[in-house]
């Protein structure tokens, strides 16, 4: 209804206007051509001199709908918008509109010379209209409707149990987020220039709800989403656009609060939120991408931390939140060799780490107990483990690949790189398991590796979701829930 009906109405209006002009001209010319012929069966026509104009207009209308407008409206490019889409629409219209309107008018005028009773003529017109709109509606739906999303539970040789796999996404999502317990998955995708967010209930294998961010037919930098997260209490969904952060009701997606942040949002303890500062790129002297700390209860800005973490310079920003949500680790700049750790409860820096091999920080991750910090550098030893309280480096894992993303669970440190996740033992520095995220048919081709897609780890560190190119979003259970694990230890 939201795609097909507006297009049918627009096709009808444009076709009627064009057909009224073209059909009248073609019908008048056809009348002149047939004037000298003996057409006694049409002598009862109320307008003998223009008796072919009406059938020519009707034929031109049908031709415009099916040939002049349908190929344009059924093309996904018609929904993209922008100057290039407008130029494409104009070129297609100039080519197809004359063809459809003139050809339809000629066919209509030709059929108008045939002998039909009034009742039969009216029935024929009704049938043609019904078939035309039915065919147009089917073509529009097939051409524009998104593919059906399917949740499956595949069987395979993965080292971790597979919770579910979501198939049907035409392209990679912009971002993924898992709820605190890994029971819900949020996915943001873009289609036809419009962002769409879906909330999946993984145990029940269904979409709870979805919403689009395009308000009133216009899109600004406050609507183009970059990332999303669940709040720590599981009651809200936080969507970060380029120049605004929205706090939404988790039950329907309604915006409850708008904050002056952008790009990224990290929920922390005490119902607070850490975001990047919203920066005007067109300003003469753009401000740095500082960190801002907000109170989600009141929407009040609590603190601004000096930093310059422009997300446009890299695929991801190296920021890590401790398991209890009270510590935030980050470099003051993307290419800094210094890592600052702040206690957000006391709103102060507690320590800083300095690498002996300055190369820029790629990714950070706290250990499950929050006592250690994994650091992935751009050069040199790709992965190191620090006791941040000392602070001192206690382990180097030189065999690990250059990390695009880091996660740390009880299973080990998940290093995402080259289309796979390698799990490393933080104590021995040895590899444990590997999640190969390449499409099945491409795994045998060592010379072709798809880049790592968006991924997310639940706050309780039990569930991992990753987008796999050409396959969909796969969700693994990488660890038992903390409460269950505690009961198992007690029984043992």
mmCIF file of N, CA and C in Angstrom, residues 154-236:
data_model
loop_
_atom_site.group_PDB
_atom_site.id
_atom_site.type_symbol
_atom_site.label_atom_id
_atom_site.label_comp_id
_atom_site.label_asym_id
_atom_site.label_seq_id
_atom_site.Cartn_x
_atom_site.Cartn_y
_atom_site.Cartn_z
ATOM 1 N N UNK A 154 20.291 -22.705 11.041
ATOM 2 C CA UNK A 154 21.045 -23.632 10.203
ATOM 3 C C UNK A 154 21.898 -24.580 11.036
ATOM 4 N N UNK A 155 22.240 -25.670 10.412
ATOM 5 C CA UNK A 155 23.162 -26.621 11.021
ATOM 6 C C UNK A 155 24.498 -26.512 10.319
ATOM 7 N N UNK A 156 25.567 -26.564 11.051
ATOM 8 C CA UNK A 156 26.883 -26.437 10.454
ATOM 9 C C UNK A 156 27.959 -26.876 11.419
ATOM 10 N N UNK A 157 29.183 -26.602 11.039
ATOM 11 C CA UNK A 157 30.329 -27.007 11.853
ATOM 12 C C UNK A 157 30.941 -25.836 12.610
ATOM 13 N N UNK A 158 30.146 -24.819 12.910
ATOM 14 C CA UNK A 158 30.652 -23.668 13.635
ATOM 15 C C UNK A 158 31.093 -24.084 15.037
ATOM 16 N N UNK A 159 32.137 -23.457 15.567
ATOM 17 C CA UNK A 159 32.616 -23.836 16.901
ATOM 18 C C UNK A 159 31.672 -23.428 18.030
ATOM 19 N N UNK A 160 30.698 -22.567 17.737
ATOM 20 C CA UNK A 160 29.728 -22.135 18.744
ATOM 21 C C UNK A 160 28.316 -22.448 18.258
ATOM 22 N N UNK A 161 27.387 -22.690 19.181
ATOM 23 C CA UNK A 161 26.004 -22.977 18.776
ATOM 24 C C UNK A 161 25.381 -21.789 18.039
ATOM 25 N N UNK A 162 24.696 -22.081 16.946
ATOM 26 C CA UNK A 162 24.040 -21.046 16.153
ATOM 27 C C UNK A 162 22.634 -20.830 16.699
ATOM 28 N N UNK A 163 22.335 -19.609 17.088
ATOM 29 C CA UNK A 163 21.008 -19.272 17.592
ATOM 30 C C UNK A 163 20.032 -19.098 16.438
ATOM 31 N N UNK A 164 20.430 -18.353 15.418
ATOM 32 C CA UNK A 164 19.541 -18.095 14.280
ATOM 33 C C UNK A 164 20.344 -17.490 13.148
ATOM 34 N N UNK A 165 19.739 -17.512 11.970
ATOM 35 C CA UNK A 165 20.310 -16.840 10.813
ATOM 36 C C UNK A 165 19.205 -16.108 10.076
ATOM 37 N N UNK A 166 19.418 -14.825 9.820
ATOM 38 C CA UNK A 166 18.428 -13.996 9.152
ATOM 39 C C UNK A 166 18.835 -13.840 7.695
ATOM 40 N N UNK A 167 17.955 -14.250 6.778
ATOM 41 C CA UNK A 167 18.234 -14.156 5.355
ATOM 42 C C UNK A 167 17.210 -13.255 4.680
ATOM 43 N N UNK A 168 17.620 -12.658 3.565
ATOM 44 C CA UNK A 168 16.721 -11.802 2.799
ATOM 45 C C UNK A 168 17.194 -10.378 2.678
ATOM 46 N N UNK A 169 18.282 -10.011 3.334
ATOM 47 C CA UNK A 169 18.796 -8.647 3.228
ATOM 48 C C UNK A 169 19.529 -8.491 1.899
ATOM 49 N N UNK A 170 19.133 -7.480 1.109
ATOM 50 C CA UNK A 170 19.706 -7.287 -0.208
ATOM 51 C C UNK A 170 21.161 -6.843 -0.130
ATOM 52 N N UNK A 171 21.481 -6.070 0.872
ATOM 53 C CA UNK A 171 22.848 -5.586 1.053
ATOM 54 C C UNK A 171 23.175 -5.595 2.535
ATOM 55 N N UNK A 172 24.419 -5.325 2.859
ATOM 56 C CA UNK A 172 24.838 -5.367 4.244
ATOM 57 C C UNK A 172 24.167 -4.303 5.091
ATOM 58 N N UNK A 173 23.763 -4.625 6.324
ATOM 59 C CA UNK A 173 23.189 -3.621 7.222
ATOM 60 C C UNK A 173 24.212 -2.530 7.550
ATOM 61 N N UNK A 174 23.708 -1.383 7.954
ATOM 62 C CA UNK A 174 24.588 -0.311 8.388
ATOM 63 C C UNK A 174 25.142 -0.590 9.776
ATOM 64 N N UNK A 175 24.324 -1.222 10.628
ATOM 65 C CA UNK A 175 24.788 -1.545 11.977
ATOM 66 C C UNK A 175 23.866 -2.581 12.600
ATOM 67 N N UNK A 176 24.396 -3.269 13.610
ATOM 68 C CA UNK A 176 23.644 -4.259 14.383
ATOM 69 C C UNK A 176 23.778 -3.920 15.869
ATOM 70 N N UNK A 177 22.796 -4.347 16.659
ATOM 71 C CA UNK A 177 22.864 -4.196 18.112
ATOM 72 C C UNK A 177 22.103 -5.334 18.761
ATOM 73 N N UNK A 178 22.644 -5.855 19.852
ATOM 74 C CA UNK A 178 21.994 -6.905 20.628
ATOM 75 C C UNK A 178 21.601 -6.360 21.990
ATOM 76 N N UNK A 179 20.457 -6.804 22.483
ATOM 77 C CA UNK A 179 20.026 -6.401 23.818
ATOM 78 C C UNK A 179 20.967 -6.988 24.861
ATOM 79 N N UNK A 180 20.803 -6.561 26.109
ATOM 80 C CA UNK A 180 21.702 -6.959 27.187
ATOM 81 C C UNK A 180 21.820 -8.476 27.318
ATOM 82 N N UNK A 181 20.699 -9.201 27.176
ATOM 83 C CA UNK A 181 20.706 -10.658 27.331
ATOM 84 C C UNK A 181 20.776 -11.392 25.997
ATOM 85 N N UNK A 182 20.925 -10.672 24.893
ATOM 86 C CA UNK A 182 21.040 -11.301 23.589
ATOM 87 C C UNK A 182 19.743 -11.849 23.032
ATOM 88 N N UNK A 183 18.598 -11.476 23.608
ATOM 89 C CA UNK A 183 17.319 -11.999 23.154
ATOM 90 C C UNK A 183 16.730 -11.199 21.997
ATOM 91 N N UNK A 184 17.136 -9.952 21.851
ATOM 92 C CA UNK A 184 16.621 -9.105 20.785
ATOM 93 C C UNK A 184 17.771 -8.578 19.934
ATOM 94 N N UNK A 185 17.501 -8.444 18.646
ATOM 95 C CA UNK A 185 18.491 -7.958 17.691
ATOM 96 C C UNK A 185 17.908 -6.778 16.928
ATOM 97 N N UNK A 186 18.626 -5.670 16.918
ATOM 98 C CA UNK A 186 18.221 -4.489 16.152
ATOM 99 C C UNK A 186 19.095 -4.394 14.905
ATOM 100 N N UNK A 187 18.464 -4.140 13.765
ATOM 101 C CA UNK A 187 19.164 -4.064 12.482
ATOM 102 C C UNK A 187 18.745 -2.776 11.789
ATOM 103 N N UNK A 188 19.710 -1.981 11.334
ATOM 104 C CA UNK A 188 19.395 -0.787 10.547
ATOM 105 C C UNK A 188 19.944 -0.990 9.140
ATOM 106 N N UNK A 189 19.070 -0.842 8.161
ATOM 107 C CA UNK A 189 19.424 -0.993 6.757
ATOM 108 C C UNK A 189 18.990 0.255 6.005
ATOM 109 N N UNK A 190 19.488 0.414 4.800
ATOM 110 C CA UNK A 190 19.079 1.533 3.949
ATOM 111 C C UNK A 190 18.599 0.963 2.625
ATOM 112 N N UNK A 191 17.437 1.442 2.187
ATOM 113 C CA UNK A 191 16.867 1.021 0.914
ATOM 114 C C UNK A 191 16.165 2.211 0.278
ATOM 115 N N UNK A 192 16.521 2.482 -0.983
ATOM 116 C CA UNK A 192 15.978 3.624 -1.701
ATOM 117 C C UNK A 192 16.237 4.936 -0.952
ATOM 118 N N UNK A 193 17.430 5.046 -0.342
ATOM 119 C CA UNK A 193 17.790 6.270 0.345
ATOM 120 C C UNK A 193 17.071 6.486 1.655
ATOM 121 N N UNK A 194 16.445 5.448 2.212
ATOM 122 C CA UNK A 194 15.662 5.583 3.435
ATOM 123 C C UNK A 194 16.115 4.548 4.458
ATOM 124 N N UNK A 195 16.428 4.996 5.660
ATOM 125 C CA UNK A 195 16.854 4.090 6.730
ATOM 126 C C UNK A 195 15.654 3.386 7.340
ATOM 127 N N UNK A 196 15.834 2.089 7.622
ATOM 128 C CA UNK A 196 14.783 1.304 8.261
ATOM 129 C C UNK A 196 15.392 0.500 9.395
ATOM 130 N N UNK A 197 14.740 0.522 10.551
ATOM 131 C CA UNK A 197 15.196 -0.216 11.736
ATOM 132 C C UNK A 197 14.197 -1.321 12.034
ATOM 133 N N UNK A 198 14.714 -2.529 12.260
ATOM 134 C CA UNK A 198 13.885 -3.673 12.614
ATOM 135 C C UNK A 198 14.366 -4.246 13.937
ATOM 136 N N UNK A 199 13.427 -4.606 14.794
ATOM 137 C CA UNK A 199 13.729 -5.232 16.073
ATOM 138 C C UNK A 199 13.243 -6.674 16.020
ATOM 139 N N UNK A 200 14.182 -7.620 16.085
ATOM 140 C CA UNK A 200 13.870 -9.041 16.024
ATOM 141 C C UNK A 200 13.823 -9.642 17.422
ATOM 142 N N UNK A 201 12.828 -10.472 17.658
ATOM 143 C CA UNK A 201 12.785 -11.307 18.848
ATOM 144 C C UNK A 201 13.380 -12.652 18.450
ATOM 145 N N UNK A 202 14.607 -12.924 18.869
ATOM 146 C CA UNK A 202 15.308 -14.124 18.412
ATOM 147 C C UNK A 202 14.666 -15.418 18.893
ATOM 148 N N UNK A 203 14.267 -15.553 20.166
ATOM 149 C CA UNK A 203 13.635 -16.822 20.585
ATOM 150 C C UNK A 203 12.336 -17.116 19.843
ATOM 151 N N UNK A 204 11.537 -16.075 19.563
ATOM 152 C CA UNK A 204 10.251 -16.289 18.892
ATOM 153 C C UNK A 204 10.345 -16.197 17.376
ATOM 154 N N UNK A 205 11.552 -15.854 16.867
ATOM 155 C CA UNK A 205 11.803 -15.825 15.421
ATOM 156 C C UNK A 205 10.817 -14.926 14.687
ATOM 157 N N UNK A 206 10.644 -13.700 15.147
ATOM 158 C CA UNK A 206 9.719 -12.776 14.510
ATOM 159 C C UNK A 206 10.184 -11.343 14.726
ATOM 160 N N UNK A 207 9.741 -10.461 13.836
ATOM 161 C CA UNK A 207 10.024 -9.039 13.969
ATOM 162 C C UNK A 207 9.001 -8.430 14.916
ATOM 163 N N UNK A 208 9.473 -7.827 16.001
ATOM 164 C CA UNK A 208 8.562 -7.196 16.952
ATOM 165 C C UNK A 208 7.929 -5.951 16.339
ATOM 166 N N UNK A 209 8.741 -5.132 15.713
ATOM 167 C CA UNK A 209 8.246 -3.948 15.012
ATOM 168 C C UNK A 209 9.377 -3.383 14.164
ATOM 169 N N UNK A 210 9.029 -2.489 13.270
ATOM 170 C CA UNK A 210 10.022 -1.802 12.445
ATOM 171 C C UNK A 210 9.554 -0.368 12.222
ATOM 172 N N UNK A 211 10.476 0.508 11.923
ATOM 173 C CA UNK A 211 10.125 1.890 11.643
ATOM 174 C C UNK A 211 11.148 2.489 10.687
ATOM 175 N N UNK A 212 10.733 3.536 9.985
ATOM 176 C CA UNK A 212 11.613 4.249 9.068
ATOM 177 C C UNK A 212 11.892 5.628 9.622
ATOM 178 N N UNK A 213 13.045 6.172 9.242
ATOM 179 C CA UNK A 213 13.474 7.443 9.827
ATOM 180 C C UNK A 213 13.234 8.622 8.909
ATOM 181 N N UNK A 214 12.567 8.416 7.784
ATOM 182 C CA UNK A 214 12.348 9.495 6.823
ATOM 183 C C UNK A 214 11.087 10.262 7.195
ATOM 184 N N UNK A 215 11.203 11.472 7.757
ATOM 185 C CA UNK A 215 10.014 12.216 8.178
ATOM 186 C C UNK A 215 9.529 13.168 7.092
ATOM 187 N N UNK A 216 8.223 13.142 6.800
ATOM 188 C CA UNK A 216 7.590 14.098 5.898
ATOM 189 C C UNK A 216 8.265 14.167 4.530
ATOM 190 N N UNK A 217 8.803 13.048 4.083
ATOM 191 C CA UNK A 217 9.368 12.989 2.745
ATOM 192 C C UNK A 217 10.706 13.661 2.570
ATOM 193 N N UNK A 218 11.359 14.114 3.634
ATOM 194 C CA UNK A 218 12.655 14.777 3.515
ATOM 195 C C UNK A 218 13.645 14.136 4.477
ATOM 196 N N UNK A 219 14.914 14.161 4.103
ATOM 197 C CA UNK A 219 15.963 13.560 4.915
ATOM 198 C C UNK A 219 17.042 14.590 5.174
ATOM 199 N N UNK A 220 17.453 14.718 6.429
ATOM 200 C CA UNK A 220 18.553 15.607 6.798
ATOM 201 C C UNK A 220 19.619 14.786 7.505
ATOM 202 N N UNK A 221 20.709 15.435 7.904
ATOM 203 C CA UNK A 221 21.769 14.745 8.622
ATOM 204 C C UNK A 221 21.328 14.297 10.013
ATOM 205 N N UNK A 222 20.171 14.743 10.450
ATOM 206 C CA UNK A 222 19.624 14.286 11.719
ATOM 207 C C UNK A 222 18.815 12.990 11.560
ATOM 208 N N UNK A 223 18.644 12.538 10.316
ATOM 209 C CA UNK A 223 17.838 11.352 10.057
ATOM 210 C C UNK A 223 18.657 10.195 9.491
ATOM 211 N N UNK A 224 19.854 10.455 8.972
ATOM 212 C CA UNK A 224 20.684 9.414 8.373
ATOM 213 C C UNK A 224 21.421 8.686 9.493
ATOM 214 N N UNK A 225 20.997 7.474 9.809
ATOM 215 C CA UNK A 225 21.535 6.753 10.957
ATOM 216 C C UNK A 225 22.915 6.186 10.664
ATOM 217 N N UNK A 226 23.759 6.207 11.688
ATOM 218 C CA UNK A 226 25.093 5.625 11.608
ATOM 219 C C UNK A 226 25.210 4.373 12.470
ATOM 220 N N UNK A 227 24.560 4.373 13.636
ATOM 221 C CA UNK A 227 24.679 3.237 14.549
ATOM 222 C C UNK A 227 23.468 3.197 15.468
ATOM 223 N N UNK A 228 23.329 2.081 16.188
ATOM 224 C CA UNK A 228 22.263 1.955 17.176
ATOM 225 C C UNK A 228 22.718 1.052 18.316
ATOM 226 N N UNK A 229 22.059 1.221 19.476
ATOM 227 C CA UNK A 229 22.377 0.457 20.675
ATOM 228 C C UNK A 229 21.117 0.314 21.520
ATOM 229 N N UNK A 230 21.065 -0.754 22.313
ATOM 230 C CA UNK A 230 20.026 -0.893 23.333
ATOM 231 C C UNK A 230 20.514 -0.226 24.616
ATOM 232 N N UNK A 231 19.595 0.387 25.354
ATOM 233 C CA UNK A 231 19.961 0.924 26.656
ATOM 234 C C UNK A 231 20.277 -0.221 27.603
ATOM 235 N N UNK A 232 21.002 0.065 28.671
ATOM 236 C CA UNK A 232 21.433 -0.989 29.589
ATOM 237 C C UNK A 232 20.272 -1.579 30.380
ATOM 238 N N UNK A 233 19.182 -0.824 30.546
ATOM 239 C CA UNK A 233 18.024 -1.379 31.249
ATOM 240 C C UNK A 233 17.064 -2.094 30.300
ATOM 241 N N UNK A 234 17.373 -2.102 28.994
ATOM 242 C CA UNK A 234 16.553 -2.816 28.028
ATOM 243 C C UNK A 234 15.217 -2.180 27.721
ATOM 244 N N UNK A 235 15.017 -0.920 28.097
ATOM 245 C CA UNK A 235 13.737 -0.256 27.893
ATOM 246 C C UNK A 235 13.739 0.680 26.701
ATOM 247 N N UNK A 236 14.922 1.004 26.175
ATOM 248 C CA UNK A 236 15.003 1.997 25.119
ATOM 249 C C UNK A 236 15.959 1.539 24.021
#
